[in-house]
Short mmCIF file of C-alpha atoms in Angstrom, two decimals:
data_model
loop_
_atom_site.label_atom_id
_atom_site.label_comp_id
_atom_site.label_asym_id
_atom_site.label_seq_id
_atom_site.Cartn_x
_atom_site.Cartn_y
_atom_site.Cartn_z
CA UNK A 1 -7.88 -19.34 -4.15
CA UNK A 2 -6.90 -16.67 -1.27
CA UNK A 3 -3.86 -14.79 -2.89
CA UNK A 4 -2.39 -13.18 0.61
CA UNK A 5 -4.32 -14.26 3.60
CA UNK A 6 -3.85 -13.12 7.12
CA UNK A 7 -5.26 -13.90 10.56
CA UNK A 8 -6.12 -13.06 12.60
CA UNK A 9 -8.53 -10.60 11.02
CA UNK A 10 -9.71 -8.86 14.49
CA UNK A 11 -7.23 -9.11 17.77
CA UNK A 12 -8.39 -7.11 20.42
CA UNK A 13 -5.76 -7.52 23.62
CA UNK A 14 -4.82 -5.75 27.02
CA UNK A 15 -1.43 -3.84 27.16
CA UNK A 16 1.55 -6.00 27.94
CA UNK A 17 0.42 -8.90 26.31
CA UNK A 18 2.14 -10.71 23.11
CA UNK A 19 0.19 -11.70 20.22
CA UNK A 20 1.22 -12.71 16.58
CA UNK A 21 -0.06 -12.33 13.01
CA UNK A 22 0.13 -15.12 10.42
CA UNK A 23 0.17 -14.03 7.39
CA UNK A 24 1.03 -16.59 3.86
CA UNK A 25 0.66 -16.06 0.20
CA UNK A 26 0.04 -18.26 -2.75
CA UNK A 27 1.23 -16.43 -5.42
CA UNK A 28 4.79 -18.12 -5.69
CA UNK A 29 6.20 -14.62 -4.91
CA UNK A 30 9.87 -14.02 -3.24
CA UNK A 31 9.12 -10.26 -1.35
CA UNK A 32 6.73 -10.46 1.63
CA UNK A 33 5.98 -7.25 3.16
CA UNK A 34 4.23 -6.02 6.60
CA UNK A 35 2.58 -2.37 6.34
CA UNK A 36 0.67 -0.35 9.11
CA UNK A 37 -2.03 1.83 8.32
CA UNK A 38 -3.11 4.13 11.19
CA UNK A 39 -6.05 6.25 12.58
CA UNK A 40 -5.53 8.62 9.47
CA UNK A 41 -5.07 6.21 6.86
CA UNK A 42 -1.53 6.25 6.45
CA UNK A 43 -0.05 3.25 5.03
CA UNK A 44 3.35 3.26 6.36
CA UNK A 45 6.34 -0.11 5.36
CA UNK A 46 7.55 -1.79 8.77
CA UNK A 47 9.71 -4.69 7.71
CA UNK A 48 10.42 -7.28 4.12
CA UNK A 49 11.22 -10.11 3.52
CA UNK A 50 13.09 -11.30 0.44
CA UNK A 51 14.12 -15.14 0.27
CA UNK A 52 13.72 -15.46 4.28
CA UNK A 53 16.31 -12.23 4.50
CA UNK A 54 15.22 -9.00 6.29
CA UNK A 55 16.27 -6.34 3.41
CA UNK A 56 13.95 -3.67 4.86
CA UNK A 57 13.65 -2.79 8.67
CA UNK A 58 11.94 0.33 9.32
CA UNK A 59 12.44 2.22 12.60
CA UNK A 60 9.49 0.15 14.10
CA UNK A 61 10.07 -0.31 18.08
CA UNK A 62 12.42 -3.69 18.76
CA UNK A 63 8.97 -5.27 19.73
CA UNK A 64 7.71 -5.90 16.78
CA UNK A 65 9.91 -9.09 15.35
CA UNK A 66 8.98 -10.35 11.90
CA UNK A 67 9.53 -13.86 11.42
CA UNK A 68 10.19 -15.96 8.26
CA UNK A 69 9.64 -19.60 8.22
CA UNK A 70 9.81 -20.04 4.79
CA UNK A 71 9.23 -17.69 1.47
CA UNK A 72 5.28 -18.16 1.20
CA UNK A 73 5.16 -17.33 5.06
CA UNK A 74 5.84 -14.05 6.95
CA UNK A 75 4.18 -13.79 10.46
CA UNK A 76 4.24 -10.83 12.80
CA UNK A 77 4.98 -11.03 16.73
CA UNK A 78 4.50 -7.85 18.88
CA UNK A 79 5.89 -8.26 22.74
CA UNK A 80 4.22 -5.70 25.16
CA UNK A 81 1.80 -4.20 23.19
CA UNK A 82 1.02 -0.58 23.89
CA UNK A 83 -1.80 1.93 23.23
CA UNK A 84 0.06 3.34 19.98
CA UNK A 85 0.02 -0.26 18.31
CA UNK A 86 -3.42 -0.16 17.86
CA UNK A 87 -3.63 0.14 13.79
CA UNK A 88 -4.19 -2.00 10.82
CA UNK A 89 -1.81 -4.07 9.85
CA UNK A 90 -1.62 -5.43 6.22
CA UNK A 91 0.68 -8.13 4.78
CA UNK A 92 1.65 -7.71 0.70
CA UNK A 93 3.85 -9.59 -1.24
CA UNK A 94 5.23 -8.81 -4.78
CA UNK A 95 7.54 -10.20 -7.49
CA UNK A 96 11.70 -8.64 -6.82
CA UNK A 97 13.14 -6.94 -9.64
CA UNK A 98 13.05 -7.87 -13.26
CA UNK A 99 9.66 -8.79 -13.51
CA UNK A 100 7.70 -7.22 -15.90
CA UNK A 101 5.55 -5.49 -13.40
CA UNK A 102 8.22 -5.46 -10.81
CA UNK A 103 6.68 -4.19 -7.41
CA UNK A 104 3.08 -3.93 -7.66
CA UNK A 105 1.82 -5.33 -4.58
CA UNK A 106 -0.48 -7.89 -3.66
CA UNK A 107 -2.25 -7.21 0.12
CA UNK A 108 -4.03 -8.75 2.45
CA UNK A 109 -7.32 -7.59 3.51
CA UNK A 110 -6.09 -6.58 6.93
CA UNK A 111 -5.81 -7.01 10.70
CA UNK A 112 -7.28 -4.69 12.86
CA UNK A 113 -5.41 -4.67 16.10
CA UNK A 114 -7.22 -3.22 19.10
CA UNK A 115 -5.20 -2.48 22.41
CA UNK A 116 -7.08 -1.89 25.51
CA UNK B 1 12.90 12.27 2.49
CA UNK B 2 10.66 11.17 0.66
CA UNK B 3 6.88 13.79 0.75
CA UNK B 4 3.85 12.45 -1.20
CA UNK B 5 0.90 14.58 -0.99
CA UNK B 6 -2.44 13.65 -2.70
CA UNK B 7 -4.49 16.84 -3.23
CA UNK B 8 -7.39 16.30 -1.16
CA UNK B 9 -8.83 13.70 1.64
CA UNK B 10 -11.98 13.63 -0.22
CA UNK B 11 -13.64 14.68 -3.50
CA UNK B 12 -17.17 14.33 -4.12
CA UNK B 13 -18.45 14.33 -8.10
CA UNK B 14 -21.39 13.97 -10.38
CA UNK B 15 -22.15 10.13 -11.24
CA UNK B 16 -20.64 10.19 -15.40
CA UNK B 17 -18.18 13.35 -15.01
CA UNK B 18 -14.85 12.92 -14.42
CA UNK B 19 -12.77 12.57 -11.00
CA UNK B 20 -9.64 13.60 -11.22
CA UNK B 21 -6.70 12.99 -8.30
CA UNK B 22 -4.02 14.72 -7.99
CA UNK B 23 -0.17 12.66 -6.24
CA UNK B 24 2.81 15.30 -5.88
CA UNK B 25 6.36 14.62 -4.38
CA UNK B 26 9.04 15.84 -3.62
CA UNK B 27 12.81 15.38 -3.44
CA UNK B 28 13.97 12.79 -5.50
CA UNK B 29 11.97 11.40 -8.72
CA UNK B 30 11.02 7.89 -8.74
CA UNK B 31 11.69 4.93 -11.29
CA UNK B 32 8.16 4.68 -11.15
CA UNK B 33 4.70 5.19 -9.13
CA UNK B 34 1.23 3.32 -8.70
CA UNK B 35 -2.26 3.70 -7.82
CA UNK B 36 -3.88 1.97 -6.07
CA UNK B 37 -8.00 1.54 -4.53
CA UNK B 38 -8.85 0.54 -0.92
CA UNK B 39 -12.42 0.13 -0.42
CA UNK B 40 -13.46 0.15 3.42
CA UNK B 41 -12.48 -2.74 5.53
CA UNK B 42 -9.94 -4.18 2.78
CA UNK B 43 -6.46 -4.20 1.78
CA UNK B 44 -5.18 -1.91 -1.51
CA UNK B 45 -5.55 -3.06 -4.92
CA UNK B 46 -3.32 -2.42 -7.64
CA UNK B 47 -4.08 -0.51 -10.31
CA UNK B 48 -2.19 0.90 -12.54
CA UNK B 49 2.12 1.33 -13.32
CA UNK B 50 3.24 4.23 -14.81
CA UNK B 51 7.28 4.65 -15.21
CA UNK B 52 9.77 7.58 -15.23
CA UNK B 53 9.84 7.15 -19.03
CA UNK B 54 5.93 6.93 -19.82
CA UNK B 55 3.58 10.06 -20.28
CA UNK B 56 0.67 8.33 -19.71
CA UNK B 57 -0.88 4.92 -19.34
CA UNK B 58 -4.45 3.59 -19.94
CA UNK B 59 -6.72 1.02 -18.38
CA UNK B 60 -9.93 0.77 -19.48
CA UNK B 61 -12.07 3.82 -17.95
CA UNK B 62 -8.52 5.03 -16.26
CA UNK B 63 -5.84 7.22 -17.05
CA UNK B 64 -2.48 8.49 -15.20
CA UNK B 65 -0.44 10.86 -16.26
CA UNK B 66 3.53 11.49 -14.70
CA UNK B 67 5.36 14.51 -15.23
CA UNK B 68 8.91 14.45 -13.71
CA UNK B 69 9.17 17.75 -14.18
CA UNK B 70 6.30 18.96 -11.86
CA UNK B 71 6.69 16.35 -9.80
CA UNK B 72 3.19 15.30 -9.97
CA UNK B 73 1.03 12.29 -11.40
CA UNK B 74 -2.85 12.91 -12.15
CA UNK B 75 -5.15 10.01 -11.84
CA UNK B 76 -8.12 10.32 -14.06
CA UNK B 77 -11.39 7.94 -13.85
CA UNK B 78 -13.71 8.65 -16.44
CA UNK B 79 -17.40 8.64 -16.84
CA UNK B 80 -17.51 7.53 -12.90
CA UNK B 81 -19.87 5.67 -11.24
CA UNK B 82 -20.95 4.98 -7.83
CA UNK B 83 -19.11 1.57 -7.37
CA UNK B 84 -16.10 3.81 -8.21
CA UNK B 85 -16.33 5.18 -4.77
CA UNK B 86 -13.08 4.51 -2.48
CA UNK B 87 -10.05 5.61 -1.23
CA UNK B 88 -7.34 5.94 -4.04
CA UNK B 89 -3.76 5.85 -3.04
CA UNK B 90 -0.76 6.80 -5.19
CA UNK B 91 2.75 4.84 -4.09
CA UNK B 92 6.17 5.80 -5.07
CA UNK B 93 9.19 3.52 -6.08
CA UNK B 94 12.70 5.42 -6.02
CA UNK B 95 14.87 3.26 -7.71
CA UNK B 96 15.07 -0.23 -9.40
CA UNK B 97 14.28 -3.48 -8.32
CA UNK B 98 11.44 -4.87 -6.17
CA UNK B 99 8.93 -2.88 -3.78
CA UNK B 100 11.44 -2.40 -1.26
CA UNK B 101 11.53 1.62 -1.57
CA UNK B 102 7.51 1.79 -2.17
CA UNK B 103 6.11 5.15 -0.18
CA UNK B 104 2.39 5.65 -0.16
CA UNK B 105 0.30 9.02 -0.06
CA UNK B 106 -2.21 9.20 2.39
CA UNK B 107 -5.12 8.59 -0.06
CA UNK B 108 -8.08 10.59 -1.29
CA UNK B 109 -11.50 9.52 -0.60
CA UNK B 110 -13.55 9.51 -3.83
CA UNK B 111 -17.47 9.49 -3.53
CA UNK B 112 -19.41 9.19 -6.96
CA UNK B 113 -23.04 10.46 -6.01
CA UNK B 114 -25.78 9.34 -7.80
#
């Protein structure tokens, strides 16, 4: 009864190369979100989805390409990873507005990205 | 834009006293802020919603306070306990709607010794 799950939860890669993120929630929710937390903790938004429509896109490198293929699902592709990509990167989703708790956000546990 | 500062990176207390945390921001004030716990290894967990309108808001051995006018939110955990060890992270909406505007501090690192 996984409420956001994402995998891979370890992907450790060589520079250059392209790899993808799945990430899908059960929780009948209509925002999916992809956050990066770095070396420091940070926990900074990259992109969101709201009914299969980017509404957020963060100044995240034209590498990174979120992709929708329908409102439980929102999967992360990276082309040419670099050094600097190397983070943890968490999938959410929440409720859009007018919900009684509008907002509060539901994560994943996480996907440690290694580049070597 | 957007600063959120949370006081420390870590705070060490007595097991039973209280740990308080400390989220301040600046520029604009938000429609409302959250807390949130991230134990190691796995994603945040929500805890608690206070709005622009609300003083303060309970949850069992929790409390936040917001005060628009000093910019600042206190996040209290009472009569703590070791398993309340973790990183606690405060979040920041600006305006209506969804998460779309949601800013996070960069955490404090609470350890409850024994």
């Amino acid at each position: 009864d996984t409420a956001v799950s994402q995998t891979p939860k370890y992907l450790v890669t060589q520079m250059g190369n392209d790899k993808s993120i799945k990430c899908e929630q059960n929780l009948g929710h209509d925002t999916m979100y992809w956050y990066k937390q770095d070396s420091k903790k940070f926990l900074k938004i990259m992109f969101s989805y709201n009914n299969k429509e980017l509404i957020i896109n963060e100044t995240v490198p034209n590498r990174f390409s979120p992709k929708s293929p329908d409102k439980a699902h929102l999967n992360l592709h990276i082309n040419s990873l670099e050094l600097g990509d190397s983070a943890v990167y968490f999938c959410a989703s929440s409720l859009s507005s007018g919900r009684a708790v509008a907002g509060e956000l539901f994560f994943g546990e996480g996907s440690r990205l290694t580049v070597l | 834009s957007q600063k959120i500062e949370q006081n420390s990176e870590a705070l060490n207390i007595q097991e039973g006293k209280t740990a308080t945390l400390t989220c301040n921001y600046t520029n604009y004030s938000p429609a409302y802020l959250q807390w949130y716990r991230q134990d190691p290894g796995r994603g945040p967990v929500f805890l608690l919603l206070i709005r622009e309108n609300e003083k303060e808001k309970r949850k069992e051995r929790l409390k936040v306070t917001f005060d628009t006018t000093l910019k600042q939110s206190l996040f209290h955990i009472t009569a703590s306990q070791p398993a309340d060890s973790a990183t606690y992270l405060c979040a920041l909406r600006r305006g209506r709607g969804g998460a779309n505007n949601l800013f996070f501090g960069t955490g404090t690192r609470l350890t409850v010794i024994p």
